CSV table of C-alpha atoms in Angstrom, one decimal:
chain,number,residue,atom,x,y,z
A,205,MET,CA,18.2,-1.0,-16.4
A,206,SER,CA,20.2,1.5,-14.4
A,207,LYS,CA,24.0,0.8,-14.4
A,208,SER,CA,24.9,3.2,-11.6
A,209,LYS,CA,27.2,1.7,-8.9
A,210,VAL,CA,26.0,4.3,-6.4
A,211,THR,CA,23.1,2.9,-4.4
A,212,LEU,CA,20.3,4.9,-2.8
A,213,PRO,CA,18.1,3.6,0.0
A,214,ILE,CA,14.3,4.1,-0.5
A,215,ASP,CA,11.2,3.2,1.4
A,216,LEU,CA,8.1,1.8,-0.4
A,217,ALA,CA,4.6,2.4,0.8
A,218,LEU,CA,2.2,0.0,-0.9
A,219,GLN,CA,-1.5,0.8,-0.8
A,220,GLY,CA,-4.2,-1.9,-0.9
A,221,GLY,CA,-6.9,-2.0,-3.6
A,222,GLY,CA,-8.0,-5.5,-4.5
A,223,ALA,CA,-6.9,-6.8,-7.9
A,224,HIS,CA,-5.4,-3.3,-8.6
A,225,GLY,CA,-2.5,-4.6,-6.4
A,226,ALA,CA,-1.3,-6.2,-9.7
A,227,PHE,CA,-0.6,-2.6,-10.9
A,228,THR,CA,1.7,-2.3,-7.9
A,229,TRP,CA,3.3,-5.6,-8.9
A,230,GLY,CA,4.1,-4.0,-12.3
A,231,VAL,CA,5.6,-0.9,-10.6
A,232,LEU,CA,7.8,-3.1,-8.3
A,233,ASP,CA,8.8,-5.2,-11.3
A,234,ARG,CA,10.2,-2.1,-13.0
A,235,LEU,CA,11.8,-0.6,-9.9
A,236,LEU,CA,13.7,-3.8,-9.3
A,237,ASP,CA,15.5,-3.2,-12.6
A,238,GLU,CA,17.0,0.0,-11.1
A,239,ARG,CA,20.0,-1.4,-9.4
A,240,ARG,CA,20.9,1.8,-7.7
A,241,LEU,CA,17.7,1.7,-5.7
A,242,VAL,CA,18.0,-0.4,-2.5
A,243,VAL,CA,14.8,-1.1,-0.5
A,244,ALA,CA,15.3,0.0,3.1
A,245,GLY,CA,11.7,-0.4,4.3
A,246,ILE,CA,8.3,-1.5,3.0
A,247,SER,CA,4.9,-0.8,4.4
A,248,GLY,CA,2.0,-2.7,2.9
A,249,THR,CA,-1.7,-3.1,3.4
A,250,SER,CA,-4.1,-5.7,2.0
A,251,ALA,CA,-2.9,-6.3,-1.6
A,252,GLY,CA,0.1,-4.2,-0.7
A,253,ALA,CA,0.9,-6.6,2.0
A,254,PHE,CA,0.9,-9.5,-0.5
A,255,ASN,CA,3.3,-7.5,-2.6
A,256,ALA,CA,5.4,-6.6,0.4
A,257,VAL,CA,6.0,-10.1,1.7
A,258,ALA,CA,6.6,-11.4,-1.9
A,259,LEU,CA,9.2,-8.8,-2.5
A,260,ALA,CA,10.9,-9.4,0.9
A,261,SER,CA,10.8,-13.2,0.5
A,262,GLY,CA,12.4,-12.9,-3.0
A,263,LEU,CA,15.1,-10.5,-1.9
A,264,MET,CA,16.0,-12.8,0.9
A,265,GLN,CA,16.7,-15.4,-1.7
A,266,GLY,CA,19.6,-13.2,-2.8
A,267,SER,CA,18.6,-11.4,-6.0
A,268,ARG,CA,16.3,-8.9,-7.6
A,269,GLN,CA,15.4,-11.6,-10.2
A,270,ALA,CA,14.2,-13.8,-7.4
A,271,ALA,CA,12.0,-11.0,-6.0
A,272,GLN,CA,10.5,-10.5,-9.5
A,273,ALA,CA,9.9,-14.2,-9.8
A,274,GLN,CA,8.3,-14.3,-6.4
A,275,LEU,CA,5.9,-11.5,-7.2
A,276,ARG,CA,4.9,-13.2,-10.4
A,277,THR,CA,4.3,-16.5,-8.6
A,278,VAL,CA,1.9,-14.8,-6.2
A,279,TRP,CA,-0.2,-13.0,-8.8
A,280,GLU,CA,-0.3,-15.9,-11.2
A,281,GLY,CA,-1.5,-17.9,-8.2
A,282,VAL,CA,-4.3,-15.4,-7.6
A,283,ALA,CA,-5.4,-15.8,-11.2
A,284,ARG,CA,-5.4,-19.6,-10.8
A,285,ILE,CA,-7.7,-19.6,-7.8
A,286,SER,CA,-10.2,-17.1,-9.5
A,287,ALA,CA,-12.6,-20.0,-10.0
A,288,TRP,CA,-13.0,-20.7,-6.3
A,289,ALA,CA,-16.2,-21.0,-4.4
A,290,ALA,CA,-19.9,-20.8,-4.8
A,291,PRO,CA,-22.3,-19.1,-5.3
A,292,ALA,CA,-20.2,-17.4,-7.9
A,293,GLN,CA,-18.0,-19.0,-10.5
A,294,THR,CA,-15.0,-16.7,-10.3
A,295,ALA,CA,-13.3,-14.7,-7.6
A,296,HIS,CA,-14.4,-11.6,-9.5
A,297,GLU,CA,-18.1,-12.6,-9.1
A,298,TRP,CA,-17.6,-13.9,-5.6
A,299,ILE,CA,-16.1,-10.7,-4.2
A,300,ASP,CA,-18.6,-8.6,-6.3
A,301,TYR,CA,-21.4,-10.7,-4.7
A,302,ALA,CA,-20.0,-10.1,-1.1
A,303,TRP,CA,-19.4,-6.4,-1.7
A,304,GLY,CA,-22.9,-6.1,-3.2
A,305,ARG,CA,-24.5,-7.7,-0.1
A,306,TRP,CA,-22.5,-5.3,2.1
A,307,TRP,CA,-23.8,-2.3,0.2
A,308,ALA,CA,-27.3,-3.7,0.1
A,309,GLY,CA,-27.3,-4.2,3.8
A,310,SER,CA,-25.8,-0.7,4.4
A,311,TRP,CA,-28.6,0.9,2.4
A,312,GLY,CA,-31.4,-1.2,3.9
A,313,ALA,CA,-32.2,-3.4,1.0
A,314,ALA,CA,-34.5,-6.3,1.9
A,315,ALA,CA,-32.6,-9.0,0.0
A,316,PRO,CA,-32.4,-12.1,2.3
A,317,SER,CA,-28.8,-12.7,1.4
A,318,SER,CA,-27.8,-9.3,2.9
A,319,ASN,CA,-28.4,-10.8,6.4
A,320,LEU,CA,-25.8,-13.5,6.0
A,321,SER,CA,-22.4,-12.9,7.5
A,322,PRO,CA,-19.2,-14.8,6.6
A,323,TYR,CA,-19.7,-16.8,9.8
A,324,GLN,CA,-22.9,-18.1,8.2
A,325,PHE,CA,-22.2,-18.5,4.5
A,326,ASN,CA,-18.6,-19.6,5.1
A,327,PRO,CA,-18.7,-21.4,8.5
A,328,LEU,CA,-15.6,-23.4,7.7
A,329,ASN,CA,-13.7,-20.1,7.1
A,330,LEU,CA,-12.4,-21.3,3.8
A,331,ASN,CA,-9.9,-18.9,2.2
A,332,PRO,CA,-8.0,-20.0,-0.9
A,333,LEU,CA,-5.4,-17.3,-0.4
A,334,ARG,CA,-4.1,-19.1,2.7
A,335,GLY,CA,-2.9,-22.1,0.6
A,336,LEU,CA,-1.5,-19.7,-2.1
A,337,LEU,CA,0.6,-17.7,0.4
A,338,THR,CA,1.7,-20.7,2.4
A,339,GLU,CA,3.0,-22.4,-0.8
A,340,ALA,CA,4.4,-19.3,-2.5
A,341,ILE,CA,6.0,-17.4,0.4
A,342,ASP,CA,8.9,-18.5,2.6
A,343,PHE,CA,7.6,-16.9,5.8
A,344,ASP,CA,10.6,-18.2,7.8
A,345,ALA,CA,12.8,-16.2,5.4
A,346,VAL,CA,10.5,-13.2,5.8
A,347,ARG,CA,10.9,-13.3,9.6
A,348,ARG,CA,14.7,-13.7,9.3
A,349,ASN,CA,14.8,-10.7,7.0
A,350,ASP,CA,17.5,-8.3,8.2
A,351,ARG,CA,17.8,-6.4,4.9
A,352,MET,CA,14.9,-4.1,5.3
A,353,GLY,CA,12.1,-3.0,7.7
A,354,LEU,CA,8.8,-4.7,6.9
A,355,PHE,CA,5.6,-3.3,8.2
A,356,ILE,CA,2.1,-4.9,7.6
A,357,ALA,CA,-1.0,-2.9,8.6
A,358,THR,CA,-4.1,-4.5,10.1
A,359,THR,CA,-7.2,-3.1,11.9
A,360,HIS,CA,-7.8,-4.3,15.4
A,361,VAL,CA,-11.5,-5.2,15.4
A,362,ARG,CA,-12.4,-4.5,19.1
A,363,SER,CA,-10.7,-1.1,19.3
A,364,GLY,CA,-10.7,0.0,15.7
A,365,ASN,CA,-7.0,0.9,16.1
A,366,LEU,CA,-4.2,0.4,13.6
A,367,HIS,CA,-2.0,-2.5,14.5
A,368,VAL,CA,1.3,-2.8,12.5
A,369,PHE,CA,3.1,-6.1,12.5
A,370,ARG,CA,6.9,-6.0,12.0
A,371,ASN,CA,9.5,-8.4,10.6
A,372,ALA,CA,9.7,-11.1,13.2
A,373,ASP,CA,6.0,-11.2,13.8
A,374,ILE,CA,4.8,-11.6,10.2
A,375,THR,CA,3.0,-14.8,9.4
A,376,VAL,CA,0.5,-16.0,6.8
A,377,ASP,CA,-2.2,-15.0,9.3
A,378,VAL,CA,-0.9,-11.4,9.5
A,379,VAL,CA,-1.0,-11.0,5.7
A,380,LEU,CA,-4.5,-12.6,5.5
A,381,ALA,CA,-5.7,-10.2,8.3
A,382,SER,CA,-4.3,-7.2,6.4
A,383,ALA,CA,-6.5,-8.3,3.5
A,384,CYS,CA,-9.6,-9.5,5.5
A,385,LEU,CA,-12.7,-7.9,4.1
A,386,PRO,CA,-15.2,-8.2,7.0
A,387,LEU,CA,-18.2,-9.2,4.9
A,388,LEU,CA,-16.3,-11.7,2.9
A,389,PHE,CA,-14.1,-13.5,5.5
A,390,GLN,CA,-14.2,-14.1,9.2
A,391,ALA,CA,-11.9,-11.9,11.3
A,392,VAL,CA,-8.4,-13.4,11.5
A,393,ASP,CA,-7.4,-14.5,15.0
A,394,ILE,CA,-3.8,-13.6,16.0
A,395,HIS,CA,-2.8,-14.4,19.6
A,396,GLY,CA,-6.5,-14.3,20.7
A,397,GLU,CA,-7.3,-10.9,19.1
A,398,ALA,CA,-9.4,-10.4,16.0
A,399,TYR,CA,-8.1,-8.4,13.0
A,400,TRP,CA,-9.7,-7.0,9.8
A,401,ASP,CA,-8.4,-5.4,6.6
A,402,GLY,CA,-5.7,-2.8,7.4
A,403,GLY,CA,-7.1,-0.4,4.8
A,404,PHE,CA,-9.6,0.9,7.4
A,405,ALA,CA,-6.8,2.2,9.7
A,406,GLY,CA,-3.7,2.5,7.6
A,407,ASN,CA,-3.6,2.3,3.8
A,408,PRO,CA,-0.7,2.1,4.0
A,409,SER,CA,0.9,3.2,7.3
A,410,LEU,CA,3.7,5.7,6.7
A,411,GLU,CA,4.7,6.4,10.3
A,412,PRO,CA,6.9,3.3,10.8
A,413,LEU,CA,8.8,4.2,7.6
A,414,VAL,CA,9.4,7.7,8.8
A,415,THR,CA,10.5,6.7,12.3
A,416,GLU,CA,12.2,3.3,11.9
A,417,SER,CA,13.8,3.2,8.4
A,418,GLU,CA,17.1,4.5,7.2
A,419,ALA,CA,15.9,6.1,3.9
A,420,ASP,CA,15.0,9.7,3.4
A,421,ASP,CA,13.2,9.0,0.1
A,422,LEU,CA,9.7,7.6,0.6
A,423,LEU,CA,7.9,6.4,-2.6
A,424,LEU,CA,4.2,5.8,-2.2
A,425,ILE,CA,2.4,3.5,-4.7
A,426,GLN,CA,-1.1,4.8,-4.6
A,427,ILE,CA,-3.8,2.8,-6.4
A,428,ASN,CA,-7.0,4.3,-5.0
A,429,PRO,CA,-7.7,7.4,-7.1
A,430,ARG,CA,-7.3,10.7,-5.2
A,431,GLN,CA,-9.6,12.6,-7.5
A,432,ARG,CA,-12.4,12.0,-10.0
A,433,SER,CA,-13.0,14.2,-13.0
A,434,GLN,CA,-16.8,13.9,-12.6
A,435,VAL,CA,-19.3,13.6,-9.7
A,436,PRO,CA,-20.7,10.0,-9.7
A,437,THR,CA,-24.5,9.8,-10.3
A,438,ASP,CA,-25.4,6.1,-10.7
A,439,THR,CA,-25.4,3.7,-7.7
A,440,ARG,CA,-22.4,1.6,-8.6
A,441,ASP,CA,-20.2,4.7,-9.3
A,442,ILE,CA,-21.3,6.3,-6.1
A,443,GLN,CA,-20.5,3.2,-4.1
A,444,GLU,CA,-17.1,2.9,-5.7
A,445,ARG,CA,-16.3,6.5,-4.9
A,446,ILE,CA,-17.4,6.0,-1.3
A,447,ASN,CA,-15.0,3.0,-1.2
A,448,GLU,CA,-12.1,5.0,-2.7
A,449,ILE,CA,-12.6,7.8,-0.2
A,450,THR,CA,-12.9,5.4,2.8
A,451,PHE,CA,-9.7,3.6,1.9
A,452,ASN,CA,-7.8,6.8,1.2
A,453,THR,CA,-8.8,8.5,4.5
A,454,SER,CA,-6.1,7.1,6.8
A,455,LEU,CA,-3.4,7.8,4.2
A,456,LEU,CA,-4.5,11.4,3.9
A,457,LYS,CA,-4.5,11.8,7.6
A,458,GLU,CA,-0.9,10.6,7.8
A,459,LEU,CA,0.2,12.8,4.9
A,460,ARG,CA,-1.4,15.8,6.6
A,461,SER,CA,0.4,15.0,9.9
A,462,ILE,CA,3.7,14.8,7.9
A,463,THR,CA,2.8,18.1,6.3
A,464,LEU,CA,2.1,19.8,9.6
A,465,LEU,CA,5.4,18.6,11.1
A,466,LYS,CA,7.2,19.9,8.0
A,467,GLN,CA,5.6,23.3,8.4
A,468,VAL,CA,6.5,23.4,12.1
A,469,VAL,CA,10.1,22.4,11.3
A,470,ALA,CA,10.3,25.2,8.6
A,471,MET,CA,9.2,27.8,11.2
A,472,SER,CA,11.4,26.4,14.1
A,473,GLU,CA,14.8,27.8,15.2
A,474,PRO,CA,17.8,25.9,13.8
A,475,ARG,CA,19.0,25.1,17.4
A,476,LEU,CA,15.7,23.3,18.1
A,477,VAL,CA,15.8,21.3,14.9
A,478,GLY,CA,19.3,20.2,15.6
A,479,SER,CA,18.9,19.4,19.3
A,480,ARG,CA,19.3,15.9,20.6
A,481,GLY,CA,15.6,15.7,21.5
A,482,ALA,CA,14.3,16.7,18.1
A,483,TYR,CA,15.0,13.5,16.2
A,484,LEU,CA,11.5,13.5,14.6
A,485,PHE,CA,12.0,17.1,13.5
A,486,ARG,CA,15.2,16.2,11.8
A,487,ARG,CA,13.5,13.3,10.1
A,488,MET,CA,10.7,15.6,8.8
A,489,GLN,CA,13.4,18.0,7.5
A,490,ALA,CA,15.1,15.3,5.6
A,491,LEU,CA,12.1,13.4,4.3
A,492,ARG,CA,11.5,13.5,0.6
A,493,VAL,CA,8.0,12.2,-0.5
A,494,HIS,CA,7.4,10.7,-4.0
A,495,ARG,CA,4.4,9.1,-5.6
A,496,ILE,CA,3.5,6.7,-8.4
A,497,GLU,CA,-0.2,6.4,-8.9
A,498,GLY,CA,-2.7,4.6,-11.0
A,499,ASP,CA,-4.7,7.8,-11.6
A,500,HIS,CA,-6.6,7.8,-14.9
A,501,ARG,CA,-5.0,4.5,-15.9
A,502,LEU,CA,-7.0,2.6,-13.2
A,503,ALA,CA,-10.0,4.9,-13.1
A,504,GLU,CA,-10.8,4.3,-16.7
A,505,LEU,CA,-11.0,0.5,-16.1
A,506,GLY,CA,-14.1,0.9,-14.0
A,507,ALA,CA,-15.2,-0.3,-10.6
A,508,GLY,CA,-15.4,-4.0,-11.6
A,509,SER,CA,-11.7,-4.1,-12.3
A,510,LYS,CA,-10.8,-4.1,-8.6
A,511,THR,CA,-12.4,-7.5,-8.2
A,512,ASP,CA,-11.4,-9.0,-11.6
A,513,THR,CA,-8.7,-11.6,-10.8
A,514,ARG,CA,-8.7,-13.3,-14.2
A,515,ALA,CA,-5.3,-13.8,-15.7
A,516,HIS,CA,-5.7,-11.4,-18.6
A,517,SER,CA,-7.0,-8.6,-16.4
A,518,LEU,CA,-4.1,-9.0,-13.9
A,519,ALA,CA,-1.6,-9.0,-16.8
A,520,ARG,CA,-3.1,-5.8,-18.1
A,521,LEU,CA,-2.8,-4.2,-14.7
A,522,HIS,CA,0.8,-5.4,-14.4
A,523,ARG,CA,1.6,-3.8,-17.8
A,524,LEU,CA,0.0,-0.5,-16.7
A,525,GLY,CA,2.2,-0.6,-13.6
A,526,VAL,CA,5.4,-1.2,-15.5
A,527,GLU,CA,4.5,1.7,-17.9
A,528,ALA,CA,3.6,4.0,-15.0
A,529,ALA,CA,6.9,3.3,-13.2
A,530,ASP,CA,8.9,3.7,-16.3
A,531,ALA,CA,7.3,7.0,-17.1
A,532,TRP,CA,7.9,8.2,-13.5
A,533,LEU,CA,11.5,7.2,-13.5
A,534,ARG,CA,12.1,9.1,-16.8
A,535,GLN,CA,10.5,12.2,-15.4
A,536,HIS,CA,11.5,12.1,-11.8
A,537,GLY,CA,14.1,9.4,-11.3
A,538,SER,CA,16.9,12.0,-11.0
A,539,ALA,CA,15.1,13.7,-8.1
A,540,LEU,CA,15.6,10.6,-5.8
A,541,GLY,CA,18.3,11.5,-3.3
A,542,HIS,CA,17.9,15.2,-3.9
A,543,HIS,CA,14.5,16.6,-3.6
A,544,ALA,CA,10.8,15.6,-3.2
A,545,THR,CA,8.5,15.3,-6.2
A,546,VAL,CA,5.3,15.6,-4.1
A,547,ASP,CA,4.8,19.0,-2.5
A,548,VAL,CA,3.0,17.9,0.6
A,549,VAL,CA,2.6,21.4,1.9
A,550,ALA,CA,0.8,22.5,-1.2
A,551,GLU,CA,-1.3,19.4,-1.4
A,552,PHE,CA,-2.1,18.7,2.3
A,553,GLY,CA,-1.2,21.9,4.2
A,554,VAL,CA,-3.7,23.6,6.4
A,555,GLY,CA,-6.4,25.4,4.3
A,556,THR,CA,-5.7,23.5,1.1
A,557,VAL,CA,-8.3,21.4,-0.8
A,558,GLN,CA,-7.2,18.6,-3.1
A,559,GLY,CA,-7.8,19.6,-6.7
A,560,ALA,CA,-7.8,23.3,-5.8
A,561,PRO,CA,-4.8,25.7,-5.8
A,562,PRO,CA,-3.1,26.1,-2.5
A,563,SER,CA,-4.2,29.0,-0.4
A,564,ARG,CA,-0.7,30.4,-0.3
A,565,PRO,CA,2.6,29.4,-1.9
A,566,SER,CA,4.7,27.0,0.1
A,567,THR,CA,7.8,28.4,1.7
A,568,THR,CA,9.2,25.1,2.8
A,569,PRO,CA,12.6,24.6,1.2
A,570,ALA,CA,13.2,21.2,-0.5
A,571,SER,CA,15.3,18.9,1.6
A,572,SER,CA,18.8,18.2,0.2
A,573,PRO,CA,21.0,15.2,0.9
A,574,ALA,CA,23.3,17.4,2.9
A,575,SER,CA,20.5,18.0,5.4
A,576,SER,CA,19.8,14.4,6.1
A,577,PRO,CA,20.8,13.3,9.6
A,578,PRO,CA,23.0,10.2,10.2
A,579,ARG,CA,20.8,7.1,10.3
A,580,ARG,CA,21.4,3.6,11.8
A,581,PRO,CA,21.6,1.4,8.7
A,582,LEU,CA,19.1,-1.5,8.4
A,583,GLN,CA,20.7,-3.2,5.5
A,584,LYS,CA,23.5,-5.6,5.7
């Protein structure tokens, strides 16, 4: 555990990815041991939204240990309800069943079950996660939260647009909407509007962290693999890769937008960057992006692990998350507050392809603490 008395505000962007959210739980568990790191903002989607509200609720109880305990309560609760609902005997099998019917329907299979929607096979709209969240999370405390910005991404069904709910508006329905798989659960109604899983539109959304938080260090916890070492050839692997690409697309778009703005800032005249009307330019200049990812650790577990909510599987994912965070802190922890550890220009700049060398070397200088503009503090 870090003993430093100097604190550093950071933002956390928590991606969704089913049971792999337990990997993020492990990462957060380890980060909470670093007392110099103070969470200024959290953006979460789907399983990332579960982790976000658990972390915020725990911190509002007054200690990092409370936040760690709250995270554990939520994920142990997920394991306890893994035997919910027919026709399958476990949540693993149930979600696998639902996803399987989705893909069967997409590819035109003639199985009768592929014609059933959640409005037909689950007319009472049962969702065991509602009881878990209601019991485990103090949503009144989450809404009173004045220590950090909290942003939960959902997809507005009628328009297809991203809708981000903020601190005072976050309820159990908002979190369930952020994790609402359309072929498994009925759309969640919030103030007369229907919402689906936020992963379709923002997984997670980075924009509110960039524009509304005080921190210049943004740490992304990415659990959907960016790359695969081999081209998938069997049906299940192909479907899984399609799923990974789909739920990474919105994140890649936001990272490319950040990259473009950073490139524009690097080419702009200093007087423009420093002008009163160029707040976003100054934010881009100061922003330092970091990433902890599941990469090969999660890829090697196979597609089924995303839907395996059994206790031993979640414990393994948690352990992998702790190990990944610990390794990242040893290698990159000293960069926090000083420079980025993800070269967004090289990875996401115009003309670059992930997995291939950048078309030209990046000329964007790393941001330094001295370049960070004054920010309105969120924490009290």
